[in-house]
């Protein structure tokens, strides 16, 4: 690895997106932190597992940060930065990498967090029988080995510019090998990592309680505990915050954000966006397998009216899978705009009745959104049946392609690759839309083959153009991960992925 160099990867975060944040990191750190207390955070649904192998949603990833932390992290400007791995070096051709771990880090069960543990974790993720949803991120790895007690060397099969950013996400959440051996298939109910907190209690459907990890590698957290509470109903979440029964509402409803801004009672944390809300289409399903039907669905969507009705106009209309914090944002030519006459003509040309089954999260706001879509499509002559599912069921249906059309979102990753490769490559492990296009495969592989941002921008613009042509997604709005926060909560820093880093958070009692 003598030719390797420090890897610097930056997501260009728009200044305006950072400027939206009403929560100033500088102001939050001004007071002296106080020790103790419990922090209560709402989730949109219960967790399916505490094992990163099964993480798929925004909620899962938040729990993962609490329990495991990550090898690398993202800073407020979108840079991938050191974390438990104090350094990552890349060869000029991004065909090999070297991780250097911090000395003295342990998992909460006392197991050493060393190179051997990291190698075992990668092997576990990459084992096909474990079916990790993040395995697509690591599909280019050829060989991984411990080349020193705290040094991990990785050789790639193909160039992998995306790789460092994956280590700031689920693939960088390393589990205790001792705990995996101890619990086996039941590890998902225990979840032992090296994060700032460790599992105390999990009452399914009610709450997950985490205690401070006294051996956390930075220094023990200020808080005594963190409680995650699944609350599918948005009104209940905001009411609980106002009543003092919650400290943080993540992914707050637009009406609640606007109310909080007006009342100035709560802190509004808006770190910007890495991705989108969209309608995803199973291209192998009846009717929607025909491009004319997908085009009709797209042209009949008045997304400006939709955004006003569902989001009070708060969010930005999306035309790409890349949020405001990613450099290919809005780099697209010819995404379909609202044209009802054209939609009706496409339906007429198709020549058969079109009946859509739209799967959604059972939450009230999703029902309203689905009804808005239903009404718009009906104007074009398309009938829609709304199928509400609990969040865990929805994610499962998406993963197994057991749907026709689905209202969905993706919170995004720190590299553009995270928003497209795993979803649209023919071999992508979460290719939920049955997308199989050799031109797309070639583009996505090319995006991983260079670190030159100008070249990558050209590539991802072509990706955007192909998505606009084939329409596996109907983009709605960019996904802003806005949290509403009790003013007593201090020490939060806005990070573009919207996830909360709680190691430095404290409460002013």
Short mmCIF file of C-alpha atoms in Angstrom, two decimals, residues 49-488:
data_model
loop_
_atom_site.label_atom_id
_atom_site.label_comp_id
_atom_site.label_asym_id
_atom_site.label_seq_id
_atom_site.Cartn_x
_atom_site.Cartn_y
_atom_site.Cartn_z
CA UNK A 49 -33.94 -5.98 14.44
CA UNK A 50 -30.85 -4.57 16.15
CA UNK A 51 -28.55 -6.44 13.77
CA UNK A 52 -27.09 -4.26 10.99
CA UNK A 53 -27.56 -7.18 8.60
CA UNK A 54 -31.27 -6.36 8.61
CA UNK A 55 -31.13 -2.55 8.66
CA UNK A 56 -33.12 -0.98 5.84
CA UNK A 57 -34.84 2.17 7.09
CA UNK A 58 -33.94 5.56 8.51
CA UNK A 59 -35.15 4.35 11.92
CA UNK A 60 -32.85 1.32 11.79
CA UNK A 61 -29.85 3.45 10.98
CA UNK A 62 -30.53 5.81 13.89
CA UNK A 63 -30.57 2.85 16.29
CA UNK A 64 -27.39 1.61 14.63
CA UNK A 65 -25.51 4.85 15.33
CA UNK A 66 -26.55 4.65 18.97
CA UNK A 67 -25.40 1.04 19.40
CA UNK A 68 -22.48 0.71 16.99
CA UNK A 69 -21.16 4.07 15.80
CA UNK A 70 -19.35 3.84 12.42
CA UNK A 71 -15.84 3.37 11.09
CA UNK A 72 -16.05 6.74 9.28
CA UNK A 73 -18.56 9.56 9.66
CA UNK A 74 -19.99 12.62 7.90
CA UNK A 75 -19.38 16.17 9.06
CA UNK A 76 -21.86 19.10 8.82
CA UNK A 77 -20.58 20.03 5.36
CA UNK A 78 -20.99 16.51 4.01
CA UNK A 79 -17.32 15.48 4.14
CA UNK A 80 -16.53 11.85 4.95
CA UNK A 81 -14.24 12.12 7.98
CA UNK A 82 -12.35 9.82 10.39
CA UNK A 83 -14.20 8.22 13.27
CA UNK A 84 -13.37 4.85 14.87
CA UNK A 85 -11.05 4.44 11.89
CA UNK A 86 -8.71 7.37 12.44
CA UNK A 87 -7.44 7.21 8.85
CA UNK A 88 -8.36 5.76 5.47
CA UNK A 89 -5.89 5.71 2.61
CA UNK A 90 -6.71 4.93 -1.02
CA UNK A 91 -4.53 3.99 -3.96
CA UNK A 92 -4.70 6.49 -6.85
CA UNK A 93 -6.79 4.06 -8.90
CA UNK A 94 -9.12 3.39 -5.91
CA UNK A 95 -8.40 -0.33 -6.28
CA UNK A 96 -7.12 -0.69 -2.72
CA UNK A 97 -7.68 0.92 0.67
CA UNK A 98 -6.06 0.82 4.09
CA UNK A 99 -7.93 1.52 7.33
CA UNK A 100 -6.08 2.47 10.49
CA UNK A 101 -8.16 1.99 13.64
CA UNK A 102 -7.89 3.97 16.85
CA UNK A 103 -6.03 2.28 19.67
CA UNK A 104 -7.82 1.13 22.81
CA UNK A 105 -11.39 0.95 21.45
CA UNK A 106 -13.54 -1.87 22.82
CA UNK A 107 -17.06 -3.10 22.27
CA UNK A 108 -19.47 -2.66 25.17
CA UNK A 109 -18.94 -6.32 26.15
CA UNK A 110 -15.19 -5.73 26.55
CA UNK A 111 -14.11 -7.33 23.26
CA UNK A 112 -11.28 -5.52 21.51
CA UNK A 113 -12.32 -3.43 18.50
CA UNK A 114 -9.33 -4.36 16.39
CA UNK A 115 -8.47 -5.27 12.82
CA UNK A 116 -9.51 -8.90 13.33
CA UNK A 117 -12.97 -7.80 14.51
CA UNK A 118 -13.40 -5.51 11.51
CA UNK A 119 -12.38 -8.25 9.09
CA UNK A 120 -14.86 -10.67 10.70
CA UNK A 121 -17.57 -8.05 10.41
CA UNK A 122 -16.94 -7.55 6.69
CA UNK A 123 -16.91 -11.30 6.14
CA UNK A 124 -20.24 -11.57 7.96
CA UNK A 125 -21.80 -8.83 5.83
CA UNK A 126 -20.45 -10.31 2.60
CA UNK A 127 -21.57 -13.87 3.37
CA UNK A 128 -24.47 -14.47 0.91
CA UNK A 129 -26.42 -16.55 3.42
CA UNK A 130 -26.68 -13.55 5.75
CA UNK A 131 -28.45 -11.51 3.05
CA UNK A 132 -27.30 -8.13 4.34
CA UNK A 133 -29.15 -5.34 2.58
CA UNK A 134 -25.92 -3.33 2.49
CA UNK A 135 -23.90 -6.01 0.66
CA UNK A 136 -24.18 -4.12 -2.65
CA UNK A 137 -21.96 -1.41 -1.14
CA UNK A 138 -19.23 -4.00 -0.63
CA UNK A 139 -19.71 -5.98 -3.85
CA UNK A 140 -16.45 -4.69 -5.32
CA UNK A 141 -14.28 -6.09 -2.49
CA UNK A 142 -11.93 -8.86 -3.62
CA UNK A 143 -9.90 -9.46 -0.47
CA UNK A 144 -9.86 -8.03 3.03
CA UNK A 145 -7.28 -8.86 5.68
CA UNK A 146 -5.77 -7.65 8.92
CA UNK A 147 -2.27 -6.46 8.04
CA UNK A 148 -1.57 -5.28 11.58
CA UNK A 149 -3.34 -5.24 14.96
CA UNK A 150 -5.09 -2.00 14.01
CA UNK A 151 -4.64 -2.06 10.23
CA UNK A 152 -7.12 -3.44 7.68
CA UNK A 153 -6.18 -3.70 4.01
CA UNK A 154 -8.82 -4.06 1.33
CA UNK A 155 -8.24 -4.97 -2.31
CA UNK A 156 -10.99 -4.38 -4.84
CA UNK A 157 -12.12 -6.26 -7.93
CA UNK A 158 -12.97 -2.99 -9.67
CA UNK A 159 -12.38 0.72 -8.91
CA UNK A 160 -14.42 1.78 -5.87
CA UNK A 161 -14.60 5.53 -5.36
CA UNK A 162 -17.79 5.02 -3.40
CA UNK A 163 -16.21 2.80 -0.74
CA UNK A 164 -15.20 5.35 1.97
CA UNK A 165 -18.75 6.74 2.14
CA UNK A 166 -20.15 3.26 2.76
CA UNK A 167 -18.14 3.11 5.99
CA UNK A 168 -20.12 6.08 7.31
CA UNK A 169 -23.29 4.02 6.98
CA UNK A 170 -24.53 0.52 7.82
CA UNK A 171 -21.46 -1.21 6.36
CA UNK A 172 -19.36 0.73 8.87
CA UNK A 173 -21.38 -0.45 11.89
CA UNK A 174 -19.13 -3.15 13.32
CA UNK A 175 -20.61 -5.75 15.68
CA UNK A 176 -18.87 -7.54 18.53
CA UNK A 177 -17.61 -10.90 17.20
CA UNK A 178 -17.88 -12.32 20.73
CA UNK A 179 -21.55 -11.38 20.93
CA UNK A 180 -22.26 -12.80 17.47
CA UNK A 181 -20.77 -16.10 18.53
CA UNK A 182 -22.64 -16.01 21.84
CA UNK A 183 -26.11 -15.17 20.51
CA UNK A 184 -25.97 -16.67 17.02
CA UNK A 185 -29.25 -16.22 15.15
CA UNK A 186 -30.64 -14.31 18.13
CA UNK A 187 -28.06 -11.52 17.86
CA UNK A 188 -30.68 -9.16 16.44
CA UNK A 189 -32.41 -9.09 19.82
CA UNK A 190 -29.22 -8.06 21.64
CA UNK A 191 -27.14 -5.83 19.36
CA UNK A 192 -23.70 -5.44 20.95
CA UNK A 193 -21.46 -2.74 19.48
CA UNK A 194 -19.05 0.07 20.36
CA UNK A 195 -21.45 3.01 20.22
CA UNK A 196 -22.12 5.64 22.88
CA UNK A 197 -24.99 3.58 24.35
CA UNK A 198 -25.79 -0.10 24.89
CA UNK A 199 -29.07 -1.97 24.96
CA UNK A 200 -30.90 -2.04 28.29
CA UNK A 201 -34.44 -3.08 27.36
CA UNK A 202 -36.57 -3.64 24.27
CA UNK A 203 -40.33 -3.68 24.68
CA UNK A 204 -41.57 -4.51 21.20
CA UNK A 205 -43.95 -1.89 19.90
CA UNK A 206 -43.44 0.36 22.93
CA UNK A 207 -39.84 1.43 23.42
CA UNK A 208 -36.16 0.58 23.10
CA UNK A 209 -34.04 1.78 26.02
CA UNK A 210 -30.27 2.30 25.79
CA UNK A 211 -27.90 2.90 28.72
CA UNK A 212 -24.72 4.96 28.57
CA UNK A 213 -21.74 2.88 27.42
CA UNK A 214 -19.05 3.61 30.07
CA UNK A 215 -16.27 2.40 27.74
CA UNK A 216 -17.21 4.51 24.71
CA UNK A 217 -14.07 5.42 22.77
CA UNK A 218 -14.47 9.21 22.79
CA UNK A 219 -15.59 9.55 26.40
CA UNK A 220 -18.80 8.38 28.06
CA UNK A 221 -21.92 10.23 26.87
CA UNK A 222 -23.46 12.95 29.04
CA UNK A 223 -26.90 11.32 29.04
CA UNK A 224 -27.77 8.38 31.29
CA UNK A 225 -30.06 6.84 28.69
CA UNK A 226 -31.75 7.21 25.32
CA UNK A 227 -35.27 5.93 24.69
CA UNK A 228 -36.59 5.30 21.17
CA UNK A 229 -40.40 5.21 21.02
CA UNK A 230 -42.24 3.95 17.91
CA UNK A 231 -45.12 6.32 17.15
CA UNK A 232 -46.62 5.81 13.67
CA UNK A 233 -49.07 8.71 13.99
CA UNK A 234 -47.55 12.15 13.30
CA UNK A 235 -50.14 14.02 15.37
CA UNK A 236 -49.39 11.81 18.37
CA UNK A 237 -45.65 12.50 18.01
CA UNK A 238 -46.04 16.27 17.95
CA UNK A 239 -48.62 16.24 20.73
CA UNK A 240 -46.23 14.17 22.86
CA UNK A 241 -43.44 16.68 22.21
CA UNK A 242 -45.68 19.59 23.24
CA UNK A 243 -46.79 17.69 26.36
CA UNK A 244 -43.17 17.12 27.40
CA UNK A 245 -43.32 13.35 26.91
CA UNK A 246 -40.83 13.44 24.04
CA UNK A 247 -37.60 15.38 23.55
CA UNK A 248 -37.17 14.93 19.79
CA UNK A 249 -39.50 14.24 16.88
CA UNK A 250 -37.51 12.99 13.90
CA UNK A 251 -38.82 13.47 10.34
CA UNK A 252 -41.50 15.86 11.56
CA UNK A 253 -44.62 16.51 9.48
CA UNK A 254 -44.57 19.70 7.43
CA UNK A 255 -47.50 21.24 9.30
CA UNK A 256 -45.70 20.61 12.61
CA UNK A 257 -42.48 22.15 11.31
CA UNK A 258 -44.33 25.26 10.20
CA UNK A 259 -46.15 25.44 13.55
CA UNK A 260 -42.88 25.06 15.45
CA UNK A 261 -41.27 27.82 13.36
CA UNK A 262 -44.21 30.12 14.05
CA UNK A 263 -44.55 29.36 17.75
CA UNK A 264 -40.76 29.39 18.33
CA UNK A 265 -41.29 26.93 21.14
CA UNK A 266 -38.99 24.21 19.81
CA UNK A 267 -35.67 24.05 18.04
CA UNK A 268 -35.98 23.14 14.35
CA UNK A 269 -33.05 21.09 13.08
CA UNK A 270 -32.87 20.97 9.29
CA UNK A 271 -29.54 19.63 7.98
CA UNK A 272 -30.63 19.67 4.32
CA UNK A 273 -31.20 16.64 2.17
CA UNK A 274 -29.38 13.72 0.60
CA UNK A 275 -32.32 12.08 -1.14
CA UNK A 276 -35.97 11.97 -2.08
CA UNK A 277 -39.58 10.98 -1.58
CA UNK A 278 -40.93 9.14 -4.61
CA UNK A 279 -43.31 6.60 -6.08
CA UNK A 280 -41.37 3.48 -6.99
CA UNK A 281 -42.66 1.20 -9.72
CA UNK A 282 -42.17 -2.55 -9.98
CA UNK A 283 -41.32 -2.67 -13.67
CA UNK A 284 -42.09 -6.39 -13.79
CA UNK A 285 -45.70 -5.88 -12.67
CA UNK A 286 -48.78 -5.75 -14.93
CA UNK A 287 -49.55 -2.51 -16.78
CA UNK A 288 -46.64 -0.54 -15.26
CA UNK A 289 -44.17 -2.72 -17.18
CA UNK A 290 -45.23 -0.65 -20.21
CA UNK A 291 -43.37 2.65 -20.54
CA UNK A 292 -46.54 4.39 -21.76
CA UNK A 293 -48.25 3.66 -18.46
CA UNK A 294 -45.28 4.91 -16.44
CA UNK A 295 -45.17 8.05 -18.56
CA UNK A 296 -48.90 8.60 -18.08
CA UNK A 297 -48.46 8.28 -14.32
CA UNK A 298 -45.64 10.82 -14.42
CA UNK A 299 -47.33 13.39 -16.69
CA UNK A 300 -50.56 13.31 -14.66
CA UNK A 301 -48.75 14.29 -11.43
CA UNK A 302 -49.13 17.97 -10.56
CA UNK A 303 -46.29 17.89 -8.06
CA UNK A 304 -46.52 21.56 -7.16
CA UNK A 305 -50.15 21.10 -6.12
CA UNK A 306 -49.22 17.85 -4.37
CA UNK A 307 -46.47 19.56 -2.38
CA UNK A 308 -48.79 22.38 -1.31
CA UNK A 309 -51.53 19.96 -0.26
CA UNK A 310 -49.37 17.42 1.57
CA UNK A 311 -46.31 19.41 2.67
CA UNK A 312 -47.68 22.96 2.84
CA UNK A 313 -45.16 23.76 0.11
CA UNK A 314 -42.30 23.29 2.57
CA UNK A 315 -40.14 20.97 0.47
CA UNK A 316 -38.46 21.28 -2.89
CA UNK A 317 -39.83 19.42 -5.93
CA UNK A 318 -37.49 16.58 -6.93
CA UNK A 319 -36.37 15.54 -10.40
CA UNK A 320 -33.41 13.33 -9.45
CA UNK A 321 -32.54 10.82 -6.71
CA UNK A 322 -29.89 13.21 -5.36
CA UNK A 323 -30.81 15.68 -2.61
CA UNK A 324 -29.58 19.23 -2.14
CA UNK A 325 -26.41 18.02 -0.43
CA UNK A 326 -25.14 15.95 -3.37
CA UNK A 327 -23.37 17.35 -6.43
CA UNK A 328 -25.59 15.68 -9.11
CA UNK A 329 -28.61 17.44 -7.55
CA UNK A 330 -31.01 18.56 -10.31
CA UNK A 331 -28.52 17.65 -13.03
CA UNK A 332 -31.11 16.24 -15.42
CA UNK A 333 -32.52 16.90 -18.88
CA UNK A 334 -36.17 16.36 -19.65
CA UNK A 335 -37.75 14.97 -16.50
CA UNK A 336 -41.53 14.83 -17.22
CA UNK A 337 -43.48 17.85 -16.01
CA UNK A 338 -47.22 18.05 -15.46
CA UNK A 339 -49.13 17.63 -18.73
CA UNK A 340 -52.57 16.10 -18.27
CA UNK A 341 -53.39 16.14 -21.99
CA UNK A 342 -50.26 14.14 -22.74
CA UNK A 343 -51.09 11.72 -19.90
CA UNK A 344 -54.60 11.14 -21.30
CA UNK A 345 -53.16 10.52 -24.79
CA UNK A 346 -50.74 7.91 -23.42
CA UNK A 347 -53.59 6.13 -21.60
CA UNK A 348 -55.59 6.16 -24.82
CA UNK A 349 -52.63 4.79 -26.80
CA UNK A 350 -52.20 1.98 -24.26
CA UNK A 351 -55.71 0.91 -25.13
CA UNK A 352 -56.55 -1.12 -22.03
CA UNK A 353 -57.98 -0.21 -18.61
CA UNK A 354 -55.20 0.70 -16.18
CA UNK A 355 -55.69 -0.31 -12.55
CA UNK A 356 -52.94 0.58 -10.10
CA UNK A 357 -52.39 -0.95 -6.67
CA UNK A 358 -50.57 1.67 -4.61
CA UNK A 359 -48.89 0.32 -1.45
CA UNK A 360 -48.28 2.86 1.30
CA UNK A 361 -47.31 3.23 4.93
CA UNK A 362 -50.52 3.13 6.98
CA UNK A 363 -49.74 6.50 8.63
CA UNK A 364 -52.37 9.24 8.10
CA UNK A 365 -50.09 11.55 6.10
CA UNK A 366 -49.27 8.71 3.69
CA UNK A 367 -52.98 8.06 3.25
CA UNK A 368 -53.54 11.72 2.37
CA UNK A 369 -50.62 11.62 -0.05
CA UNK A 370 -51.97 8.46 -1.66
CA UNK A 371 -55.42 10.00 -2.05
CA UNK A 372 -53.87 13.02 -3.77
CA UNK A 373 -52.04 10.72 -6.20
CA UNK A 374 -55.21 8.69 -6.72
CA UNK A 375 -57.20 11.80 -7.68
CA UNK A 376 -54.52 13.04 -10.09
CA UNK A 377 -54.20 9.69 -11.83
CA UNK A 378 -57.98 9.37 -12.09
CA UNK A 379 -58.09 12.58 -14.14
CA UNK A 380 -55.90 10.79 -16.69
CA UNK A 381 -58.17 7.73 -16.71
CA UNK A 382 -56.13 5.58 -14.31
CA UNK A 383 -57.90 3.82 -11.43
CA UNK A 384 -55.97 3.36 -8.17
CA UNK A 385 -56.51 1.04 -5.21
CA UNK A 386 -54.69 2.15 -2.05
CA UNK A 387 -53.13 -0.66 0.02
CA UNK A 388 -52.04 0.49 3.52
CA UNK A 389 -49.32 -1.52 5.26
CA UNK A 390 -47.46 -1.16 8.54
CA UNK A 391 -43.96 0.25 8.02
CA UNK A 392 -42.16 -3.06 8.60
CA UNK A 393 -44.55 -4.79 6.18
CA UNK A 394 -44.01 -2.06 3.62
CA UNK A 395 -40.23 -2.42 3.74
CA UNK A 396 -40.57 -6.20 3.46
CA UNK A 397 -42.93 -5.90 0.49
CA UNK A 398 -40.47 -3.55 -1.22
CA UNK A 399 -37.55 -5.91 -0.60
CA UNK A 400 -39.44 -8.91 -2.02
CA UNK A 401 -40.97 -6.89 -4.90
CA UNK A 402 -44.39 -7.88 -3.64
CA UNK A 403 -46.09 -4.74 -4.92
CA UNK A 404 -47.02 -2.93 -8.12
CA UNK A 405 -46.54 0.74 -7.20
CA UNK A 406 -45.36 2.04 -3.82
CA UNK A 407 -45.03 5.39 -2.07
CA UNK A 408 -41.53 5.30 -0.62
CA UNK A 409 -38.51 7.34 0.42
CA UNK A 410 -34.77 6.92 0.77
CA UNK A 411 -32.81 9.02 3.24
CA UNK A 412 -29.69 8.91 1.09
CA UNK A 413 -25.96 8.45 1.54
CA UNK A 414 -22.86 10.63 1.52
CA UNK A 415 -21.83 9.46 -1.96
CA UNK A 416 -24.15 9.68 -4.99
CA UNK A 417 -23.49 5.98 -5.58
CA UNK A 418 -25.47 5.18 -2.41
CA UNK A 419 -28.63 6.59 -3.99
CA UNK A 420 -28.50 4.66 -7.25
CA UNK A 421 -26.14 1.68 -7.57
CA UNK A 422 -27.86 -0.66 -5.14
CA UNK A 423 -31.31 0.32 -6.48
CA UNK A 424 -30.84 0.40 -10.26
CA UNK A 425 -27.89 -1.86 -11.09
CA UNK A 426 -29.08 -5.20 -12.44
CA UNK A 427 -27.10 -6.87 -9.64
CA UNK A 428 -28.05 -4.32 -6.96
CA UNK A 429 -29.05 -6.01 -3.72
CA UNK A 430 -32.00 -3.67 -3.18
CA UNK A 431 -33.10 -3.36 -6.80
CA UNK A 432 -36.74 -3.16 -5.72
CA UNK A 433 -38.05 -2.00 -9.09
CA UNK A 434 -36.83 -4.84 -11.37
CA UNK A 435 -34.65 -2.40 -13.30
CA UNK A 436 -32.37 -4.17 -15.75
CA UNK A 437 -30.61 -1.95 -18.23
CA UNK A 438 -27.07 -2.56 -19.58
CA UNK A 439 -26.55 1.16 -20.19
CA UNK A 440 -27.41 1.90 -16.55
CA UNK A 441 -25.06 -0.85 -15.32
CA UNK A 442 -22.25 0.66 -17.36
CA UNK A 443 -22.88 4.17 -16.00
CA UNK A 444 -23.15 3.04 -12.38
CA UNK A 445 -19.92 1.06 -12.62
CA UNK A 446 -18.22 4.07 -14.22
CA UNK A 447 -19.34 6.24 -11.31
CA UNK A 448 -17.40 3.98 -8.98
CA UNK A 449 -14.30 4.03 -11.19
CA UNK A 450 -13.19 7.65 -10.75
CA UNK A 451 -12.76 10.18 -7.96
CA UNK A 452 -12.77 13.12 -10.39
CA UNK A 453 -15.88 15.06 -9.42
CA UNK A 454 -16.35 16.70 -12.83
CA UNK A 455 -16.26 13.30 -14.50
CA UNK A 456 -18.60 11.81 -11.94
CA UNK A 457 -21.01 14.70 -12.47
CA UNK A 458 -21.17 13.87 -16.18
CA UNK A 459 -21.82 10.22 -15.36
CA UNK A 460 -24.56 10.86 -12.82
CA UNK A 461 -26.25 13.37 -15.12
CA UNK A 462 -26.55 10.54 -17.62
CA UNK A 463 -27.91 8.34 -14.82
CA UNK A 464 -30.52 11.00 -14.08
CA UNK A 465 -31.43 11.28 -17.76
CA UNK A 466 -31.89 7.53 -18.06
CA UNK A 467 -34.11 7.48 -14.97
CA UNK A 468 -36.15 10.34 -16.46
CA UNK A 469 -36.57 8.28 -19.62
CA UNK A 470 -37.37 4.89 -18.07
CA UNK A 471 -39.23 6.15 -14.95
CA UNK A 472 -38.70 3.41 -12.36
CA UNK A 473 -39.23 6.25 -9.86
CA UNK A 474 -41.73 9.11 -10.02
CA UNK A 475 -39.98 11.77 -7.97
CA UNK A 476 -42.10 13.90 -5.64
CA UNK A 477 -40.00 16.04 -3.25
CA UNK A 478 -36.56 16.03 -1.74
CA UNK A 479 -36.44 14.35 1.64
CA UNK A 480 -35.51 16.86 4.36
CA UNK A 481 -34.88 15.07 7.64
CA UNK A 482 -36.25 17.82 9.87
CA UNK A 483 -36.28 17.19 13.62
CA UNK A 484 -38.19 19.18 16.24
CA UNK A 485 -36.24 19.41 19.47
CA UNK A 486 -37.08 20.34 23.06
CA UNK A 487 -35.10 23.53 23.87
CA UNK A 488 -33.58 21.77 26.91
#
